[in-house]
Backbone as a ProteinNet text record, in pm:
[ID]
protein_1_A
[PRIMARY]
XXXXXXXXXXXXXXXXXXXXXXXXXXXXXXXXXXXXXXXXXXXXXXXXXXXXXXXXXXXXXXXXXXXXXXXXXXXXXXXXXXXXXXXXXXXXXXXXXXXXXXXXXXXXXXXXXXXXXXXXXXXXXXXXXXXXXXXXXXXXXXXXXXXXXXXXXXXXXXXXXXXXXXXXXXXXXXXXXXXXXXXXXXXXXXXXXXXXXXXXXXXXXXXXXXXXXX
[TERTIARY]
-2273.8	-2216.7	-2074.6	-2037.8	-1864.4	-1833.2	-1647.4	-1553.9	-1516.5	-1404.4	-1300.4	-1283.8	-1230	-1194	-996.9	-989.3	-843.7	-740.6	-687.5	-579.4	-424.2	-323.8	-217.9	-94.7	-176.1	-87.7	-151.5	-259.1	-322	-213.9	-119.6	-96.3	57.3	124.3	263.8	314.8	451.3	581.5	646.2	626.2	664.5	775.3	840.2	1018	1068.9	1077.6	1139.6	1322	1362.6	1543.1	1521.9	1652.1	1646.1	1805.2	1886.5	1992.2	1998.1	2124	2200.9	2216.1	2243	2332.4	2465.4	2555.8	2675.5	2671.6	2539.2	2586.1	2666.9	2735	2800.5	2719.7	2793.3	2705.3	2668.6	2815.9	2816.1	2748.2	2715	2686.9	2516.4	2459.3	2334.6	2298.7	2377.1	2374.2	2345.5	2405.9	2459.4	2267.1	2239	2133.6	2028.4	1973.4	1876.6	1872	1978.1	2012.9	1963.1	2022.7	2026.1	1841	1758.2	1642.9	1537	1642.7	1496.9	1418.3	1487.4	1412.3	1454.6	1337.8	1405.8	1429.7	1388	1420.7	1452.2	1505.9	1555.1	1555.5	1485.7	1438.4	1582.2	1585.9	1716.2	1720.6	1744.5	1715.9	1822.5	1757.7	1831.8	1809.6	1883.9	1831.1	1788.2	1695.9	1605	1501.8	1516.8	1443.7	1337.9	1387.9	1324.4	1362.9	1265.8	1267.3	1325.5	1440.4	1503.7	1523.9	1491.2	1520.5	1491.9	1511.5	1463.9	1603.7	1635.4	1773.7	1684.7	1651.9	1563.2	1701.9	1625	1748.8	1759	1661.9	1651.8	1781	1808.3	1912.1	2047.1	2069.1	2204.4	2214.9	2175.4	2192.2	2292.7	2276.3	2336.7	2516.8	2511.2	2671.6	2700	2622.9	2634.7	2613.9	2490.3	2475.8	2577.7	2610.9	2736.9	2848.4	2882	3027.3	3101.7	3085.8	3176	3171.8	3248	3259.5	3188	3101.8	2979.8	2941.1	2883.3	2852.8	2687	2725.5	2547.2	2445.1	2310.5	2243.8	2179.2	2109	2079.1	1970.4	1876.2	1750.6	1771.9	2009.1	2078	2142.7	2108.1	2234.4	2170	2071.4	2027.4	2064.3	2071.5	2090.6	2233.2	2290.6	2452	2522	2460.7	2513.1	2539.9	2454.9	2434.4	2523.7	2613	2668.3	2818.1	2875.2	2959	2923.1	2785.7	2790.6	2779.7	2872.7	2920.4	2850.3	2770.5	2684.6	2534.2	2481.8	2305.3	2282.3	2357.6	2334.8	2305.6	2447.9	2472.6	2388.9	2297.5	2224.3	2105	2035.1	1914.2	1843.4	1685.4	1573.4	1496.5	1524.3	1475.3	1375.7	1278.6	1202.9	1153.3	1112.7	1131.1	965	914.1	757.9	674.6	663.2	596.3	430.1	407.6	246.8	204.4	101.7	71.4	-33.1	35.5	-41.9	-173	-225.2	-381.9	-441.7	-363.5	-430.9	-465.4	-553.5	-663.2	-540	-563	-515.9	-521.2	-637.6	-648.6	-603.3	-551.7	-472.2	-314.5	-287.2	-98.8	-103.8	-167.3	-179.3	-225.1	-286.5	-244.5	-88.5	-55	83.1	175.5	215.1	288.7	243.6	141.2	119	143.6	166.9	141.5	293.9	348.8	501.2	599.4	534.3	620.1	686.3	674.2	718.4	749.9	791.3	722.3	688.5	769.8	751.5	741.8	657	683.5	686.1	790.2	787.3	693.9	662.4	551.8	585.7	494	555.1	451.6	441.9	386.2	436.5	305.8	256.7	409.5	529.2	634.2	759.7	689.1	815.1	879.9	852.2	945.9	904.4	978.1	948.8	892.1	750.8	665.1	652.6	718.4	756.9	735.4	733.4	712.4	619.2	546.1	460.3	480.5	438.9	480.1	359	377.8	270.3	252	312.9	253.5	178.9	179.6	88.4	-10.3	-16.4	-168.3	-239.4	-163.3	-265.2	-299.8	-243	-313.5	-415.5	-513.9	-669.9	-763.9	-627.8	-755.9	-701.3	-653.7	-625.8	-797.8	-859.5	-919.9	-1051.9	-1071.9	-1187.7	-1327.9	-1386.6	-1471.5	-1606.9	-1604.9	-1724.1	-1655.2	-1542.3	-1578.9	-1602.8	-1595	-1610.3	-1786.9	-1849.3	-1990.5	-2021	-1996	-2050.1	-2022.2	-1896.1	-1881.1	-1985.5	-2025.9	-2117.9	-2277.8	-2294.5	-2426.5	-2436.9	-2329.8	-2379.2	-2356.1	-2250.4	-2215.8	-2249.8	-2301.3	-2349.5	-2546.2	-2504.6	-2677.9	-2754.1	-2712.5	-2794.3	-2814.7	-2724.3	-2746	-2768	-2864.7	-2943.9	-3077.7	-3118.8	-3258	-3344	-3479	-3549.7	-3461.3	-3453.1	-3364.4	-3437.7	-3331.2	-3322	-3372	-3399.9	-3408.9	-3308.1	-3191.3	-3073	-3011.2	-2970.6	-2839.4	-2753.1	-2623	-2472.4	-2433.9	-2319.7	-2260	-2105.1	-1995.9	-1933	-1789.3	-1760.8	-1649.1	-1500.2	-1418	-1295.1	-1264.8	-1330.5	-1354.1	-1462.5	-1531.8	-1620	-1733.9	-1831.7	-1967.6	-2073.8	-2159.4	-2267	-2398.1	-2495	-2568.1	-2734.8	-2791.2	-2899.9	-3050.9	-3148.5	-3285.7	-3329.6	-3438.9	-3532.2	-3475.1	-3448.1	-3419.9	-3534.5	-3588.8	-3710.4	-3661.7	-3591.3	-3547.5	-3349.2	-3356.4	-3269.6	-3171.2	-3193.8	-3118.4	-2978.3	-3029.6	-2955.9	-2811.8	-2837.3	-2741	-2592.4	-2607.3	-2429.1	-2382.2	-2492.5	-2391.9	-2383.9	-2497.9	-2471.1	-2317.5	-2301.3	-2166.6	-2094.7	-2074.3	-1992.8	-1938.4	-2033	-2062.9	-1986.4	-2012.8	-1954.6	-1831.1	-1777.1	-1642.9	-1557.6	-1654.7	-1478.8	-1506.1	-1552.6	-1514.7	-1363	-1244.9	-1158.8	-1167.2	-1071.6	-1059.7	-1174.6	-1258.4	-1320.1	-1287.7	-1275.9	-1203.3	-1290.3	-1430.9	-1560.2	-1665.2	-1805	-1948.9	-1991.8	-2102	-2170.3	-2352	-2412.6	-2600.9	-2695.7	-2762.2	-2862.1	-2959.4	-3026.4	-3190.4	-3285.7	-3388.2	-3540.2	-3494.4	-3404.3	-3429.8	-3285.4	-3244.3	-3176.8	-3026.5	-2955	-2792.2	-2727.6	-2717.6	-2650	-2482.2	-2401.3	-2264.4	-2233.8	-2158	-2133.2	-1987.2	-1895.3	-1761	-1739
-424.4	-293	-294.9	-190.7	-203.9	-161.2	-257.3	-223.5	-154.4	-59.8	79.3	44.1	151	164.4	197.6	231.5	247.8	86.8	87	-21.2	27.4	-62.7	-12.7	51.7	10.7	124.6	231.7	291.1	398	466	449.4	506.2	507.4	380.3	354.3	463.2	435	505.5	441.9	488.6	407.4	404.1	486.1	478.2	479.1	291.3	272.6	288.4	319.4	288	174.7	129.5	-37.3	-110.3	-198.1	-221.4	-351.4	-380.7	-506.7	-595.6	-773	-799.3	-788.9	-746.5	-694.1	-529.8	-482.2	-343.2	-346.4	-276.9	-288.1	-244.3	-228.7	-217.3	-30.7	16.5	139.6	214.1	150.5	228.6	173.7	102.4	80.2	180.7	147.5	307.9	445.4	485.3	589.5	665.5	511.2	547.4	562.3	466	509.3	659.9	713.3	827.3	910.3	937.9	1030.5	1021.6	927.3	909.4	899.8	907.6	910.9	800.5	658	580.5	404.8	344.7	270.2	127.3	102.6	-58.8	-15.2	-56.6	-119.5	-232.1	-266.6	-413.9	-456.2	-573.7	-623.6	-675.3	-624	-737.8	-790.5	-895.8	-987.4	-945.6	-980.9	-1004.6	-856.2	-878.7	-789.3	-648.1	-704.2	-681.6	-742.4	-878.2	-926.9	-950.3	-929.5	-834.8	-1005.2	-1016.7	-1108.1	-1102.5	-994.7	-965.6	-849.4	-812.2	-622.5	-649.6	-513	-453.9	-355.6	-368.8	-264.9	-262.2	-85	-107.8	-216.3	-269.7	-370.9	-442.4	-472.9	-588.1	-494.4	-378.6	-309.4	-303.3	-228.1	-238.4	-328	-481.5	-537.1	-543.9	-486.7	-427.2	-327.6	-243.7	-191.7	-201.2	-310.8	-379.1	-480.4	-545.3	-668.6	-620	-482.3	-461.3	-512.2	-555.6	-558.5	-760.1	-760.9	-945.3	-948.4	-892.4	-975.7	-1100.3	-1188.5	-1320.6	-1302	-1441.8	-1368.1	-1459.3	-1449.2	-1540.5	-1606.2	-1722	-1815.4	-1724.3	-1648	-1606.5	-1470	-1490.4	-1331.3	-1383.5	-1519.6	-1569.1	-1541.5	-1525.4	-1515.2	-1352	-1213.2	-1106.9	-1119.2	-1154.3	-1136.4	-1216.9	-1310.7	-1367	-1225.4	-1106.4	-1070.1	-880.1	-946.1	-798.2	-827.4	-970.3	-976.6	-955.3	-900.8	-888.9	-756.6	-803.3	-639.4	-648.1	-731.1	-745	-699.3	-662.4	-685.1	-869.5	-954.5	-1055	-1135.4	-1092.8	-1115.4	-1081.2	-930.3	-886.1	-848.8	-897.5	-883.1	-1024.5	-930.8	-1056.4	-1111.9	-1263	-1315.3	-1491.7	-1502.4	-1404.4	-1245.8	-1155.4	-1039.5	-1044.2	-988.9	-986.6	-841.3	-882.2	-795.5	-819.6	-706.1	-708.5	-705	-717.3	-659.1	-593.4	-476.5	-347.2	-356	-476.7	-470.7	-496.8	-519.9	-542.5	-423	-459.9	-356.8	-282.8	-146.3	-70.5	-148.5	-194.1	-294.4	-444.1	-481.8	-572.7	-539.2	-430.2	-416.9	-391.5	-320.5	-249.3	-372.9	-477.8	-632.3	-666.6	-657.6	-740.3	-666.5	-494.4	-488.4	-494.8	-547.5	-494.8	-660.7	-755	-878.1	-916.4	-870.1	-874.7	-810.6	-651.4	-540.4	-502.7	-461	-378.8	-243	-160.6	-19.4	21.9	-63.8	-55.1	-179.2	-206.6	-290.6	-292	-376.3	-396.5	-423.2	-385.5	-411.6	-474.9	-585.1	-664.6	-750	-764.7	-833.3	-948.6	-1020.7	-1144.8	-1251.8	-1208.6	-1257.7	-1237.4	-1168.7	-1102.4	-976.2	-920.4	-791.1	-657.2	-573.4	-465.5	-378.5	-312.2	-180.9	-92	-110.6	23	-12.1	77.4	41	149.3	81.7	85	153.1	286.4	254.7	262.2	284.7	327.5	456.6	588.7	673.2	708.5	640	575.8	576.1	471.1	393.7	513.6	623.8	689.7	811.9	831	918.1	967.2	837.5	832.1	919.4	928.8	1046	1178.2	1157.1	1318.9	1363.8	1289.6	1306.8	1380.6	1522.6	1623	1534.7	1621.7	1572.8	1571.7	1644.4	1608.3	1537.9	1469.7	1374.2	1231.5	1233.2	1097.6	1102.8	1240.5	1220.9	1159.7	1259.4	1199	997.8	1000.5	831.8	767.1	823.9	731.2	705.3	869.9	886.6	788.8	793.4	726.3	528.1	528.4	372.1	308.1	399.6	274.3	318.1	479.6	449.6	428.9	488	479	306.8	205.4	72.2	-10.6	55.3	-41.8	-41.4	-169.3	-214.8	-243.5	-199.1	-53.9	35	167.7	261	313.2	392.8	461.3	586.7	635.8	847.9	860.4	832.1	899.4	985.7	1069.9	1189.8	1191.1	1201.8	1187.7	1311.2	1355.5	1484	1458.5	1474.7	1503.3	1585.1	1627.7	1656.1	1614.5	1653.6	1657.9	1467.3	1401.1	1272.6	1210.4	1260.8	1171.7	1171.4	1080.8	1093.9	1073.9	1168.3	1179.6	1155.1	1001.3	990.8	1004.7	1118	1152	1067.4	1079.8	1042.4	905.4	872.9	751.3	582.9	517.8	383.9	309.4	224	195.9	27.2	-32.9	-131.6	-122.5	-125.3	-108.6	-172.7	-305.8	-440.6	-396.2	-291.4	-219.8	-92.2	-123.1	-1.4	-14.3	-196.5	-209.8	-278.9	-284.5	-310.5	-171.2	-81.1	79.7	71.6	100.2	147.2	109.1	-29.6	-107.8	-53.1	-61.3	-48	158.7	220.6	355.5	355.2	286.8	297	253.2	149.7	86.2	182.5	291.1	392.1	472.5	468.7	543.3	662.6	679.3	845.3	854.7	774.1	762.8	697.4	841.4	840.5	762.1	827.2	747.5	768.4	720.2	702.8	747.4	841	888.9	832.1	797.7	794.9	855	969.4	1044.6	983	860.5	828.6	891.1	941.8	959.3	1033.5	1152.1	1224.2	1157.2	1041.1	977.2	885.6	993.2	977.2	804	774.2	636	636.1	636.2	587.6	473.5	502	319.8	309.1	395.5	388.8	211.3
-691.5	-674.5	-727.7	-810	-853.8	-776.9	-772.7	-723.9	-744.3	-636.9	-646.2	-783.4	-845.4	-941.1	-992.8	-852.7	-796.6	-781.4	-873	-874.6	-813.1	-799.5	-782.3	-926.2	-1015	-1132.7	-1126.8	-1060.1	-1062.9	-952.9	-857.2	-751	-726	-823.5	-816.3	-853.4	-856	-934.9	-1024.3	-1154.7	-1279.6	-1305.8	-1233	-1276.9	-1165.4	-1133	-1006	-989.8	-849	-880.3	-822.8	-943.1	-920.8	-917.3	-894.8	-866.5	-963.7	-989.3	-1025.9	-869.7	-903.7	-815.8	-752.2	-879.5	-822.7	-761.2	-732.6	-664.5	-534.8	-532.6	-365.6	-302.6	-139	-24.3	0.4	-41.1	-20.6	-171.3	-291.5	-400	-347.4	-315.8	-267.2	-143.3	-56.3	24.5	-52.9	-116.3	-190.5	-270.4	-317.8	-390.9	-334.8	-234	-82.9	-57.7	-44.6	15.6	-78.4	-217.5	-306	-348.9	-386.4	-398.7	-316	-172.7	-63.5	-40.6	-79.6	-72.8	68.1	75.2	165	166.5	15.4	-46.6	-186.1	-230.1	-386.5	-431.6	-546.5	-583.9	-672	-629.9	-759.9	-864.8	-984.5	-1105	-1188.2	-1233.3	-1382.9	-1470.2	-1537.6	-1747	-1781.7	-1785.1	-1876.4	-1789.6	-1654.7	-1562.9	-1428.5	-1412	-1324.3	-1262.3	-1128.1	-994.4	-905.7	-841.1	-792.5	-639	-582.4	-446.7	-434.8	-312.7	-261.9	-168.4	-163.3	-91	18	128.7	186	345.4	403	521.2	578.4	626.8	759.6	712.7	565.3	510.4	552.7	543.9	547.1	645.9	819.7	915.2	995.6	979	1044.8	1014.3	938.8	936.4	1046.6	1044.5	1221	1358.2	1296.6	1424.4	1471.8	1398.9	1434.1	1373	1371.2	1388	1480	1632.4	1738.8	1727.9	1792.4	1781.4	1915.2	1950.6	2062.6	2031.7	2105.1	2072.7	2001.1	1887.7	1794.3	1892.3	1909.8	1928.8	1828.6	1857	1779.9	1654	1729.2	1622.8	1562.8	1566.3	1467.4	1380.4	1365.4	1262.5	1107	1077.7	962.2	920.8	1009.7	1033.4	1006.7	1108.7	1111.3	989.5	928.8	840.9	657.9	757.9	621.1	653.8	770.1	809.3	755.4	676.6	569.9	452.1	373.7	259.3	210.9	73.8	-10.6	-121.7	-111.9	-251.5	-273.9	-380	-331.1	-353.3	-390	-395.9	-276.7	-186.4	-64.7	14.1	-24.6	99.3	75.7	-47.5	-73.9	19.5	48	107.8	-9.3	-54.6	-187.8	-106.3	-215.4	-290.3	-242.1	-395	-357.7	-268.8	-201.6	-188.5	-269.4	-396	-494.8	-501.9	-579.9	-603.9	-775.3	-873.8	-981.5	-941.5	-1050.8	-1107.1	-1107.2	-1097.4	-1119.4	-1000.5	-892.3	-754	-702.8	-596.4	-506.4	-447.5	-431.4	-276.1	-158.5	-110.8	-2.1	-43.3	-116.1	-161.7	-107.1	-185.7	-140	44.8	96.8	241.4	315	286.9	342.7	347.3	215.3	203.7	279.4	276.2	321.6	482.3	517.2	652.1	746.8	678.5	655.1	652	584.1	556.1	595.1	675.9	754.5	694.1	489.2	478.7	408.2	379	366.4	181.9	132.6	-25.1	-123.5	-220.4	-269.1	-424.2	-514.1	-659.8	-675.9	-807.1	-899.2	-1057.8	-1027.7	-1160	-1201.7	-1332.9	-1448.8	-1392.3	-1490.4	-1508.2	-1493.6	-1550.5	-1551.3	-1500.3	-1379.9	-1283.9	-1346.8	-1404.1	-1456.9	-1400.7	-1391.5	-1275.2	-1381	-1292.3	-1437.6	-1319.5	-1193	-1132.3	-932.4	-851.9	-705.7	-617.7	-589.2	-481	-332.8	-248.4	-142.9	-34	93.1	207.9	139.4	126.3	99.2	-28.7	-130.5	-207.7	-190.7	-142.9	-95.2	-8	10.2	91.4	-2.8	-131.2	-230.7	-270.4	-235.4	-251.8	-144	-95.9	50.6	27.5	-96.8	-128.7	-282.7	-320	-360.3	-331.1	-424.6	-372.8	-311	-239.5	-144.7	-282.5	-380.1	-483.8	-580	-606.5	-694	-561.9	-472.9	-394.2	-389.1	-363.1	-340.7	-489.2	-602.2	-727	-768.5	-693.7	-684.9	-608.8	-513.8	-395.5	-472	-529.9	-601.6	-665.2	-780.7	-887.6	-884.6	-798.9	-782.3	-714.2	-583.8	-474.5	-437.7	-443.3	-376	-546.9	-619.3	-806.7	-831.1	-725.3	-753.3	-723.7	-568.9	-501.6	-525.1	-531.7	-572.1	-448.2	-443.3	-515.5	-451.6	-539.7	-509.7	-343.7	-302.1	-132.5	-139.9	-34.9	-12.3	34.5	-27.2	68.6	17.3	99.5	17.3	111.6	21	35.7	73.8	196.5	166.2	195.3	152.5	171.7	243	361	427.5	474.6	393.7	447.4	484.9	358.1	328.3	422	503.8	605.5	501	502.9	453.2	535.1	529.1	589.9	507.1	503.4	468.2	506.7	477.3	531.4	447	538.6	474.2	553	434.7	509.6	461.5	473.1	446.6	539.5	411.8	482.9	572.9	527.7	577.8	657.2	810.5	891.4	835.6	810.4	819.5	730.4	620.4	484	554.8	663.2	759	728.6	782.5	759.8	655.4	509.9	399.1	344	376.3	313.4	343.4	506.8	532.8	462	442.9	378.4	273	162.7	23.9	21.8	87.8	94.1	131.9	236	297.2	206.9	104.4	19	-125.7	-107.4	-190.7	-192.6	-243.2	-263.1	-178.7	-73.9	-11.4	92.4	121.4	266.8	335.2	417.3	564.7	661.5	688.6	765.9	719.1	768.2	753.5	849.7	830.1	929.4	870.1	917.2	893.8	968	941.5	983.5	908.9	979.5	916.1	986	945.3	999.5	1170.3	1105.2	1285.2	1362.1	1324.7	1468.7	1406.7	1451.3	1385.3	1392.2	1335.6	1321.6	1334.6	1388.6	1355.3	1282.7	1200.7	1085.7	1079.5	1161.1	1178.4	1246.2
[MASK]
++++++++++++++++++++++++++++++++++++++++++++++++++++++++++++++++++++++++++++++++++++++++++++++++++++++++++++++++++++++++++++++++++++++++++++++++++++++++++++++++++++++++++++++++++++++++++++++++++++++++++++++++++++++

């Protein structure tokens, strides 16, 4: 059965804002703000992606403004509420993805890593743009008939011997009706439908008697 067809250059933002190491603290501020965004990747040379500047890194300038005493598991934090640099206050390595990975590929990492955006970069580290959570959720903006015409033709058109099933479509749920002559086929159907792009859930009405496959 093919895979989604949905990669992460299908969903990024190709014209990421991106910083030097010498940006300051307040011109990195500045640009968060003006772009709406909540990491900035840092680069070298030509373009490769060397660190991410995200809030969590700026904060502790406000958090350890006062000379309170640090504890032991803030020194890595507070160490970074003296820096005026993105050098100083970027989290390196950056944690990036390539363009050619799954949706359920990046939504591991950042979920894995805690965090809300990530660079995107070639084979050789160079930034071809960034990634975020609301991204990844693009795909459930897709009409409810091109997902049936996906299910038709990719998953039930390619099981051997073919099924009586029909697909319907709502507001991303799918509801698969008809006879499947062998049960056992229940929870790779689901399967095989759910990792369709933009489904939300699975519903199965076989022979009279509703199945849940959520």
């Amino acid at each position: 059965m093919p895979a989604s067809r949905y990669t992460v250059s299908d969903v990024m933002t190709h014209t990421a804002v991106a910083i030097g190491r010498e940006a300051s603290y307040k011109e990195i501020v500045e640009l968060m703000d003006q772009w709406k965004v909540s990491a900035v990747p840092v680069l070298e040379g030509e373009g490769r992606v060397v660190g991410v500047v995200s809030e969590a890194d700026l904060l502790p300038k406000e958090e350890f403004r006062r000379d309170d005493p640090v504890l032991p598991d803030q020194l890595e934090e507070a160490s970074k509420a003296g820096g005026v640099l993105a050098e100083e206050l970027m989290s390196s390595p950056a944690v990036t993805v390539h363009p050619d990975a799954t949706l359920a590929e990046a939504a591991r990492i950042m979920a894995r890593k805690r965090v809300k955006r990530l660079p995107v970069v070639n084979d050789v580290g160079m930034l071809e743009g960034v990634v975020s959570r609301s991204d990844l959720l693009k795909v459930f903006l897709r009409p409810d008939e091109e997902i049936g015409e996906e299910i038709r033709d990719a998953v039930l058109a390619a099981l051997a011997p073919p099924v009586h099933l029909q697909a319907s479509v709502k507001e991303g749920v799918v509801t698969l009706r008809g006879s499947l002559r062998d049960r056992a086929l229940v929870p790779l159907m689901a399967r095989a439908v759910r990792a369709v792009e933009g489904v939300v859930d699975v519903r199965m009405e076989l022979e009279g008697q509703p199945t849940g496959a959520s």
